[in-house]
Amino acid sequence: MDFKTPKLEDKKMFDAYFHKINYRSADFSAATLILWKDHYHMTYAITEDMLIIRSKDGHGCTFSYPIGGGDEKKAVEAVMEYCREEGIPFAMHGILKETEEKMKEMFGDIFTVEYDRDLFDYIYERESLATLRGKKLHGKRNHINRFKENHDWSYESLNDENALEALTMLMEWKMANEATKEEDADKHEEICAAKNALMYYKDLDLRGGVLRSDGKIIAFAIGEGTTEDTFVVHFEKAFGEIQGAYPMINQQFILHEAMDYQFINREEDLGEEGLRKAKLSYRPLELLEKGLLKYK
C-alpha cells in the first residue's frame, strides 16, 4: 500500500469515495481529511477501489474503515497484510457501531472496540436548532432576543470579501483566547485548520456565514453537507464576551446555510468541560459513538 499526503487538488478524487458512503460521522469528509492532515499526521492509500486513511500519533498507526464502493473485506485484509509486513499492530480509528457490526460479519467476533466519550459526535435535529422551540431551549431564545435588542446586527453568507474579515476576527479570537502554539497547542492547531477552511472554502466546497454587530464581524461558522440528510458544522467562533453571540451565529448559520438537511453534526467535545456543557445544552438527538478497534 502506497500512502500519500492529502492535497487540496485531491478533493474531487476523495469526494468520489466519500460520496459512496452514508455515515453521519464528521470524520468521513474530504475537507476533514485535508484540513486536519497535519495535526493527525494523516496519509491515504487506495486499495480494492477503497480509500484508506492512516493516522499516526505517539502510540503508533491506526487506519480508517474502508471508504468507497469497492470490496470492504478485501480492503480490510489489505490493511491487515500491510500491518504484518510493517510489523505494527492492526487498529482502526473512528469505528462506529455500524462498522463494528460489519467487521464482525466479515471476520467473526475477534475484535474489541474501545469507545471514547471525548470523541462522540453531537447529532441534532435541524428543526430544533433552527427554531429553538420548547422549554428546554428557552434560555437560548432569551440570549438571542437580548442580543437582537442590544445590537445593530446582520448575517451574511461567506464570500471572498467577508472571508478576509473573518480571518482577521479569527486572529483576534486567537490572541484573546491565548491560542498560540506555546500556550495551547491543540487550540492553535484548530485555529490553523479554521484559517485554512476560510482561505480555501471554495476549493473545499464549504458553506459559511458571518455575524456582524455595528458592521464588525463578531462571529462566524463554516461547514458542509456530508450526506443527503446531514450537515456538519466544522468551525464556529464568536467573541465570548458578547452575550448571545454564540447562540446567535449558531441559529443564523443553520437558518441560512443548512435548511436542506434533517440532521446537524456539531462534532465532538474532545473532553473539554465547557464545550461539553455547551453542546449538551442544545439537547442533542444522539451522541454518535466512535471508537478504536483492535484484536481481542
mmCIF file of C-alpha atoms in Angstrom:
data_model
loop_
_atom_site.group_PDB
_atom_site.id
_atom_site.type_symbol
_atom_site.label_atom_id
_atom_site.label_comp_id
_atom_site.label_asym_id
_atom_site.label_seq_id
_atom_site.Cartn_x
_atom_site.Cartn_y
_atom_site.Cartn_z
ATOM 1 C CA MET A 1 0.000 0.000 0.000
ATOM 2 C CA ASP A 2 1.381 3.360 -1.076
ATOM 3 C CA PHE A 3 0.407 6.038 1.441
ATOM 4 C CA LYS A 4 0.450 9.643 0.233
ATOM 5 C CA THR A 5 -0.087 13.078 1.777
ATOM 6 C CA PRO A 6 -3.566 14.527 1.077
ATOM 7 C CA LYS A 7 -3.519 17.687 -1.028
ATOM 8 C CA LEU A 8 -6.126 20.296 -1.852
ATOM 9 C CA GLU A 9 -6.094 19.251 -5.501
ATOM 10 C CA ASP A 10 -7.109 15.707 -4.407
ATOM 11 C CA LYS A 11 -10.510 16.962 -3.166
ATOM 12 C CA LYS A 12 -12.575 15.735 -6.140
ATOM 13 C CA MET A 13 -10.897 12.338 -6.052
ATOM 14 C CA PHE A 14 -11.642 11.995 -2.317
ATOM 15 C CA ASP A 15 -15.247 13.077 -2.899
ATOM 16 C CA ALA A 16 -15.747 10.200 -5.324
ATOM 17 C CA TYR A 17 -15.071 7.800 -2.419
ATOM 18 C CA PHE A 18 -16.840 9.683 0.386
ATOM 19 C CA HIS A 19 -19.999 10.146 -1.692
ATOM 20 C CA LYS A 20 -20.424 6.362 -1.880
ATOM 21 C CA ILE A 21 -20.917 6.018 1.879
ATOM 22 C CA ASN A 22 -23.607 7.354 4.185
ATOM 23 C CA TYR A 23 -22.097 7.653 7.665
ATOM 24 C CA ARG A 24 -23.076 10.692 9.771
ATOM 25 C CA SER A 25 -19.647 10.858 11.434
ATOM 26 C CA ALA A 26 -17.762 14.110 10.796
ATOM 27 C CA ASP A 27 -14.653 12.005 10.129
ATOM 28 C CA PHE A 28 -15.910 10.944 6.697
ATOM 29 C CA SER A 29 -15.273 14.136 4.748
ATOM 30 C CA ALA A 30 -12.647 15.243 2.251
ATOM 31 C CA ALA A 31 -12.494 18.646 3.970
ATOM 32 C CA THR A 32 -11.815 16.993 7.353
ATOM 33 C CA LEU A 33 -9.018 14.924 5.824
ATOM 34 C CA ILE A 34 -7.364 17.900 4.112
ATOM 35 C CA LEU A 35 -7.784 20.413 6.950
ATOM 36 C CA TRP A 36 -6.586 18.107 9.754
ATOM 37 C CA LYS A 37 -3.928 16.092 7.886
ATOM 38 C CA ASP A 38 -1.031 17.834 9.652
ATOM 39 C CA HIS A 39 -2.426 17.640 13.172
ATOM 40 C CA TYR A 40 -3.292 13.929 12.968
ATOM 41 C CA HIS A 41 -0.438 13.054 10.569
ATOM 42 C CA MET A 42 -2.919 11.631 8.078
ATOM 43 C CA THR A 43 -1.964 9.961 4.825
ATOM 44 C CA TYR A 44 -4.082 7.945 2.404
ATOM 45 C CA ALA A 45 -3.869 4.933 0.107
ATOM 46 C CA ILE A 46 -6.220 3.328 -2.410
ATOM 47 C CA THR A 47 -6.716 -0.436 -2.331
ATOM 48 C CA GLU A 48 -9.508 -2.610 -3.767
ATOM 49 C CA ASP A 49 -11.106 0.617 -5.071
ATOM 50 C CA MET A 50 -11.408 1.841 -1.475
ATOM 51 C CA LEU A 51 -9.877 4.833 0.292
ATOM 52 C CA ILE A 52 -7.904 4.069 3.458
ATOM 53 C CA ILE A 53 -6.757 6.850 5.792
ATOM 54 C CA ARG A 54 -3.771 6.239 8.038
ATOM 55 C CA SER A 55 -3.261 8.360 11.151
ATOM 56 C CA LYS A 56 -0.146 8.484 13.336
ATOM 57 C CA ASP A 57 0.315 9.623 16.922
ATOM 58 C CA GLY A 58 2.617 8.867 19.800
ATOM 59 C CA HIS A 59 1.041 5.426 20.183
ATOM 60 C CA GLY A 60 1.557 4.324 16.572
ATOM 61 C CA CYS A 61 -0.584 3.988 13.431
ATOM 62 C CA THR A 62 -4.316 3.474 13.090
ATOM 63 C CA PHE A 63 -6.437 3.140 9.950
ATOM 64 C CA SER A 64 -9.906 4.183 8.879
ATOM 65 C CA TYR A 65 -12.623 1.750 7.938
ATOM 66 C CA PRO A 66 -12.542 1.439 4.107
ATOM 67 C CA ILE A 67 -14.311 4.298 2.309
ATOM 68 C CA GLY A 68 -15.988 3.893 -1.078
ATOM 69 C CA GLY A 69 -17.903 1.358 -3.141
ATOM 70 C CA GLY A 70 -15.294 -1.388 -3.520
ATOM 71 C CA ASP A 71 -14.788 -4.683 -1.684
ATOM 72 C CA GLU A 72 -14.722 -3.801 2.015
ATOM 73 C CA LYS A 73 -13.437 -7.176 3.219
ATOM 74 C CA LYS A 74 -10.575 -7.303 0.731
ATOM 75 C CA ALA A 75 -9.640 -3.717 1.604
ATOM 76 C CA VAL A 76 -9.501 -4.542 5.336
ATOM 77 C CA GLU A 77 -7.439 -7.645 4.557
ATOM 78 C CA ALA A 78 -5.025 -5.464 2.572
ATOM 79 C CA VAL A 79 -4.603 -3.223 5.641
ATOM 80 C CA MET A 80 -4.041 -6.295 7.824
ATOM 81 C CA GLU A 81 -1.372 -7.542 5.428
ATOM 82 C CA TYR A 82 0.273 -4.111 5.392
ATOM 83 C CA CYS A 83 0.412 -4.147 9.205
ATOM 84 C CA ARG A 84 2.000 -7.631 9.167
ATOM 85 C CA GLU A 85 4.614 -6.508 6.636
ATOM 86 C CA GLU A 86 5.396 -3.375 8.657
ATOM 87 C CA GLY A 87 5.420 -5.244 11.966
ATOM 88 C CA ILE A 88 2.813 -2.967 13.546
ATOM 89 C CA PRO A 89 -0.455 -3.796 15.384
ATOM 90 C CA PHE A 90 -3.671 -3.693 13.363
ATOM 91 C CA ALA A 91 -6.013 -0.983 14.699
ATOM 92 C CA MET A 92 -8.832 1.068 13.176
ATOM 93 C CA HIS A 93 -9.890 4.537 14.375
ATOM 94 C CA GLY A 94 -13.291 6.233 14.039
ATOM 95 C CA ILE A 95 -15.172 2.935 14.268
ATOM 96 C CA LEU A 96 -18.952 3.298 14.544
ATOM 97 C CA LYS A 97 -21.455 0.726 15.829
ATOM 98 C CA GLU A 98 -22.358 0.179 12.174
ATOM 99 C CA THR A 99 -18.797 -0.505 11.046
ATOM 100 C CA GLU A 100 -18.089 -2.609 14.148
ATOM 101 C CA GLU A 101 -21.006 -4.817 13.125
ATOM 102 C CA LYS A 102 -19.635 -5.087 9.585
ATOM 103 C CA MET A 103 -16.259 -6.205 10.924
ATOM 104 C CA LYS A 104 -17.982 -8.920 12.973
ATOM 105 C CA GLU A 105 -19.931 -10.125 9.945
ATOM 106 C CA MET A 106 -16.770 -10.303 7.817
ATOM 107 C CA PHE A 107 -14.260 -11.698 10.322
ATOM 108 C CA GLY A 108 -16.189 -13.030 13.301
ATOM 109 C CA ASP A 109 -16.004 -11.959 16.927
ATOM 110 C CA ILE A 110 -12.223 -11.418 17.046
ATOM 111 C CA PHE A 111 -12.107 -7.664 17.702
ATOM 112 C CA THR A 112 -12.857 -5.343 20.571
ATOM 113 C CA VAL A 113 -13.808 -1.667 20.276
ATOM 114 C CA GLU A 114 -12.936 0.914 22.920
ATOM 115 C CA TYR A 115 -15.459 3.744 22.567
ATOM 116 C CA ASP A 116 -14.176 7.150 23.676
ATOM 117 C CA ARG A 117 -16.789 9.604 25.026
ATOM 118 C CA ASP A 118 -14.495 12.532 24.223
ATOM 119 C CA LEU A 119 -14.779 11.696 20.510
ATOM 120 C CA PHE A 120 -18.551 11.174 20.233
ATOM 121 C CA ASP A 121 -20.178 13.429 17.617
ATOM 122 C CA TYR A 122 -23.184 15.516 18.701
ATOM 123 C CA ILE A 123 -26.118 14.993 16.304
ATOM 124 C CA TYR A 124 -29.098 17.382 16.442
ATOM 125 C CA GLU A 125 -32.395 17.724 14.640
ATOM 126 C CA ARG A 126 -32.007 20.662 12.270
ATOM 127 C CA GLU A 127 -35.531 21.819 13.145
ATOM 128 C CA SER A 128 -34.596 22.019 16.839
ATOM 129 C CA LEU A 129 -31.528 24.212 16.239
ATOM 130 C CA ALA A 130 -33.365 26.424 13.758
ATOM 131 C CA THR A 131 -36.454 27.117 15.899
ATOM 132 C CA LEU A 132 -35.182 26.540 19.485
ATOM 133 C CA ARG A 133 -38.728 25.566 20.431
ATOM 134 C CA GLY A 134 -39.620 24.110 23.812
ATOM 135 C CA LYS A 135 -38.976 24.794 27.492
ATOM 136 C CA LYS A 136 -35.527 23.197 27.484
ATOM 137 C CA LEU A 137 -34.235 25.727 24.924
ATOM 138 C CA HIS A 138 -35.999 28.719 26.458
ATOM 139 C CA GLY A 139 -32.684 30.135 27.742
ATOM 140 C CA LYS A 140 -31.188 30.076 24.230
ATOM 141 C CA ARG A 141 -34.135 32.062 22.889
ATOM 142 C CA ASN A 142 -33.704 34.622 25.687
ATOM 143 C CA HIS A 143 -29.999 35.083 24.864
ATOM 144 C CA ILE A 144 -30.851 35.609 21.188
ATOM 145 C CA ASN A 145 -33.658 38.063 21.949
ATOM 146 C CA ARG A 146 -31.363 40.122 24.185
ATOM 147 C CA PHE A 147 -28.689 40.106 21.506
ATOM 148 C CA LYS A 148 -31.165 41.393 18.909
ATOM 149 C CA GLU A 149 -32.344 44.126 21.280
ATOM 150 C CA ASN A 150 -28.821 45.294 22.101
ATOM 151 C CA HIS A 151 -27.089 45.121 18.721
ATOM 152 C CA ASP A 152 -27.431 46.555 15.245
ATOM 153 C CA TRP A 153 -26.738 43.152 13.708
ATOM 154 C CA SER A 154 -26.691 41.436 10.336
ATOM 155 C CA TYR A 155 -25.888 37.991 8.936
ATOM 156 C CA GLU A 156 -24.084 37.336 5.643
ATOM 157 C CA SER A 157 -23.213 34.141 3.834
ATOM 158 C CA LEU A 158 -19.475 33.702 3.428
ATOM 159 C CA ASN A 159 -17.946 35.349 0.355
ATOM 160 C CA ASP A 160 -14.447 36.345 -0.752
ATOM 161 C CA GLU A 161 -14.679 39.783 0.858
ATOM 162 C CA ASN A 162 -16.052 38.886 4.282
ATOM 163 C CA ALA A 163 -13.866 35.755 4.449
ATOM 164 C CA LEU A 164 -10.855 38.080 4.767
ATOM 165 C CA GLU A 165 -12.608 39.970 7.572
ATOM 166 C CA ALA A 166 -13.448 36.662 9.249
ATOM 167 C CA LEU A 167 -9.745 35.738 9.140
ATOM 168 C CA THR A 168 -8.941 38.977 10.955
ATOM 169 C CA MET A 169 -11.619 38.203 13.545
ATOM 170 C CA LEU A 170 -10.179 34.675 13.965
ATOM 171 C CA MET A 171 -6.715 36.098 14.698
ATOM 172 C CA GLU A 172 -8.232 38.466 17.282
ATOM 173 C CA TRP A 173 -10.044 35.497 18.842
ATOM 174 C CA LYS A 174 -6.777 33.535 18.892
ATOM 175 C CA MET A 175 -4.938 36.235 20.842
ATOM 176 C CA ALA A 176 -7.849 36.844 23.218
ATOM 177 C CA ASN A 177 -8.081 33.107 23.981
ATOM 178 C CA GLU A 178 -4.333 32.503 24.322
ATOM 179 C CA ALA A 179 -4.388 30.016 21.463
ATOM 180 C CA THR A 180 -0.773 30.331 20.403
ATOM 181 C CA LYS A 181 1.293 27.182 19.841
ATOM 182 C CA GLU A 182 3.208 27.745 23.081
ATOM 183 C CA GLU A 183 0.125 28.394 25.230
ATOM 184 C CA ASP A 184 -2.317 25.771 23.874
ATOM 185 C CA ALA A 185 -1.053 23.526 21.075
ATOM 186 C CA ASP A 186 -4.406 21.812 20.389
ATOM 187 C CA LYS A 187 -6.294 25.100 20.204
ATOM 188 C CA HIS A 188 -3.557 26.503 17.973
ATOM 189 C CA GLU A 189 -3.970 23.554 15.570
ATOM 190 C CA GLU A 190 -7.717 24.153 15.475
ATOM 191 C CA ILE A 191 -7.112 27.811 14.600
ATOM 192 C CA CYS A 192 -4.776 26.752 11.777
ATOM 193 C CA ALA A 193 -7.434 24.388 10.394
ATOM 194 C CA ALA A 194 -10.148 27.057 10.693
ATOM 195 C CA LYS A 195 -7.882 29.587 8.943
ATOM 196 C CA ASN A 196 -7.380 27.191 6.015
ATOM 197 C CA ALA A 197 -11.126 26.497 5.900
ATOM 198 C CA LEU A 198 -11.775 30.233 5.487
ATOM 199 C CA MET A 199 -8.994 30.691 2.954
ATOM 200 C CA TYR A 200 -9.950 27.712 0.790
ATOM 201 C CA TYR A 201 -13.706 27.461 1.412
ATOM 202 C CA LYS A 202 -14.495 27.430 -2.311
ATOM 203 C CA ASP A 203 -11.964 24.718 -3.143
ATOM 204 C CA LEU A 204 -13.280 22.626 -0.240
ATOM 205 C CA ASP A 205 -16.961 23.210 -1.147
ATOM 206 C CA LEU A 206 -17.663 24.625 2.315
ATOM 207 C CA ARG A 207 -20.522 26.932 3.265
ATOM 208 C CA GLY A 208 -20.013 29.663 5.815
ATOM 209 C CA GLY A 209 -21.623 32.657 7.424
ATOM 210 C CA VAL A 210 -20.619 35.714 9.440
ATOM 211 C CA LEU A 211 -22.438 37.679 12.118
ATOM 212 C CA ARG A 212 -21.888 41.441 12.358
ATOM 213 C CA SER A 213 -22.571 43.888 15.139
ATOM 214 C CA ASP A 214 -22.318 47.586 14.240
ATOM 215 C CA GLY A 215 -20.652 46.496 10.994
ATOM 216 C CA LYS A 216 -17.882 44.426 12.610
ATOM 217 C CA ILE A 217 -17.682 40.635 12.340
ATOM 218 C CA ILE A 218 -18.066 39.162 15.816
ATOM 219 C CA ALA A 219 -18.732 35.519 14.880
ATOM 220 C CA PHE A 220 -18.503 33.071 12.006
ATOM 221 C CA ALA A 221 -19.341 29.449 11.266
ATOM 222 C CA ILE A 222 -18.333 27.130 8.451
ATOM 223 C CA GLY A 223 -19.397 23.620 7.464
ATOM 224 C CA GLU A 224 -20.696 21.326 4.725
ATOM 225 C CA GLY A 225 -23.276 18.748 3.814
ATOM 226 C CA THR A 226 -21.598 15.341 4.062
ATOM 227 C CA THR A 227 -24.576 13.077 3.307
ATOM 228 C CA GLU A 228 -28.011 13.693 1.814
ATOM 229 C CA ASP A 229 -29.507 14.333 5.260
ATOM 230 C CA THR A 230 -26.574 15.532 7.403
ATOM 231 C CA PHE A 231 -24.739 18.872 7.595
ATOM 232 C CA VAL A 232 -21.501 19.080 9.610
ATOM 233 C CA VAL A 233 -20.523 22.316 11.377
ATOM 234 C CA HIS A 234 -16.719 22.189 11.272
ATOM 235 C CA PHE A 235 -15.895 25.509 12.952
ATOM 236 C CA GLU A 236 -17.795 28.106 14.939
ATOM 237 C CA LYS A 237 -16.130 31.048 16.648
ATOM 238 C CA ALA A 238 -17.530 34.118 18.401
ATOM 239 C CA PHE A 239 -16.259 36.718 20.844
ATOM 240 C CA GLY A 240 -17.379 35.125 24.114
ATOM 241 C CA GLU A 241 -17.653 38.422 25.963
ATOM 242 C CA ILE A 242 -20.517 39.477 23.677
ATOM 243 C CA GLN A 243 -23.609 37.980 25.273
ATOM 244 C CA GLY A 244 -25.683 35.969 22.832
ATOM 245 C CA ALA A 245 -23.085 35.937 20.029
ATOM 246 C CA TYR A 246 -22.619 32.162 20.107
ATOM 247 C CA PRO A 247 -26.326 31.177 20.152
ATOM 248 C CA MET A 248 -26.987 33.832 17.506
ATOM 249 C CA ILE A 249 -24.404 32.566 14.985
ATOM 250 C CA ASN A 250 -25.453 29.003 15.782
ATOM 251 C CA GLN A 251 -29.084 29.664 14.843
ATOM 252 C CA GLN A 252 -28.487 32.071 11.959
ATOM 253 C CA PHE A 253 -25.983 29.728 10.322
ATOM 254 C CA ILE A 254 -28.484 26.860 10.366
ATOM 255 C CA LEU A 255 -31.323 29.088 9.126
ATOM 256 C CA HIS A 256 -29.311 30.355 6.157
ATOM 257 C CA GLU A 257 -26.990 27.508 5.200
ATOM 258 C CA ALA A 258 -28.370 24.149 6.392
ATOM 259 C CA MET A 259 -32.159 24.156 5.992
ATOM 260 C CA ASP A 260 -31.975 21.451 3.299
ATOM 261 C CA TYR A 261 -30.719 18.901 5.837
ATOM 262 C CA GLN A 262 -32.525 16.914 8.529
ATOM 263 C CA PHE A 263 -29.591 16.459 10.896
ATOM 264 C CA ILE A 264 -26.770 18.712 12.108
ATOM 265 C CA ASN A 265 -23.479 17.205 13.297
ATOM 266 C CA ARG A 266 -21.616 19.637 15.573
ATOM 267 C CA GLU A 267 -18.654 17.274 16.036
ATOM 268 C CA GLU A 268 -17.064 16.149 19.303
ATOM 269 C CA ASP A 269 -16.102 17.979 22.509
ATOM 270 C CA LEU A 270 -12.623 16.386 22.962
ATOM 271 C CA GLY A 271 -13.297 16.184 26.689
ATOM 272 C CA GLU A 272 -13.373 19.963 27.210
ATOM 273 C CA GLU A 273 -15.774 20.535 30.103
ATOM 274 C CA GLY A 274 -17.063 23.917 28.898
ATOM 275 C CA LEU A 275 -17.559 22.702 25.345
ATOM 276 C CA ARG A 276 -19.342 19.559 26.534
ATOM 277 C CA LYS A 277 -21.712 21.615 28.683
ATOM 278 C CA ALA A 278 -22.452 23.953 25.760
ATOM 279 C CA LYS A 279 -23.100 21.126 23.283
ATOM 280 C CA LEU A 280 -25.324 19.226 25.723
ATOM 281 C CA SER A 281 -27.306 22.394 26.455
ATOM 282 C CA TYR A 282 -28.684 22.255 22.892
ATOM 283 C CA ARG A 283 -30.242 18.842 23.628
ATOM 284 C CA PRO A 284 -28.649 16.537 21.035
ATOM 285 C CA LEU A 285 -30.756 13.875 19.384
ATOM 286 C CA GLU A 286 -27.859 11.412 19.543
ATOM 287 C CA LEU A 287 -24.268 11.086 20.655
ATOM 288 C CA LEU A 288 -22.675 9.225 17.753
ATOM 289 C CA GLU A 289 -20.269 6.749 19.329
ATOM 290 C CA LYS A 290 -16.776 6.416 17.836
ATOM 291 C CA GLY A 291 -14.015 4.137 18.992
ATOM 292 C CA LEU A 292 -10.776 2.287 18.376
ATOM 293 C CA LEU A 293 -10.908 -1.301 17.070
ATOM 294 C CA LYS A 294 -8.199 -3.821 17.948
ATOM 295 C CA TYR A 295 -7.774 -7.590 18.099
ATOM 296 C CA LYS A 296 -9.077 -9.168 21.304
#
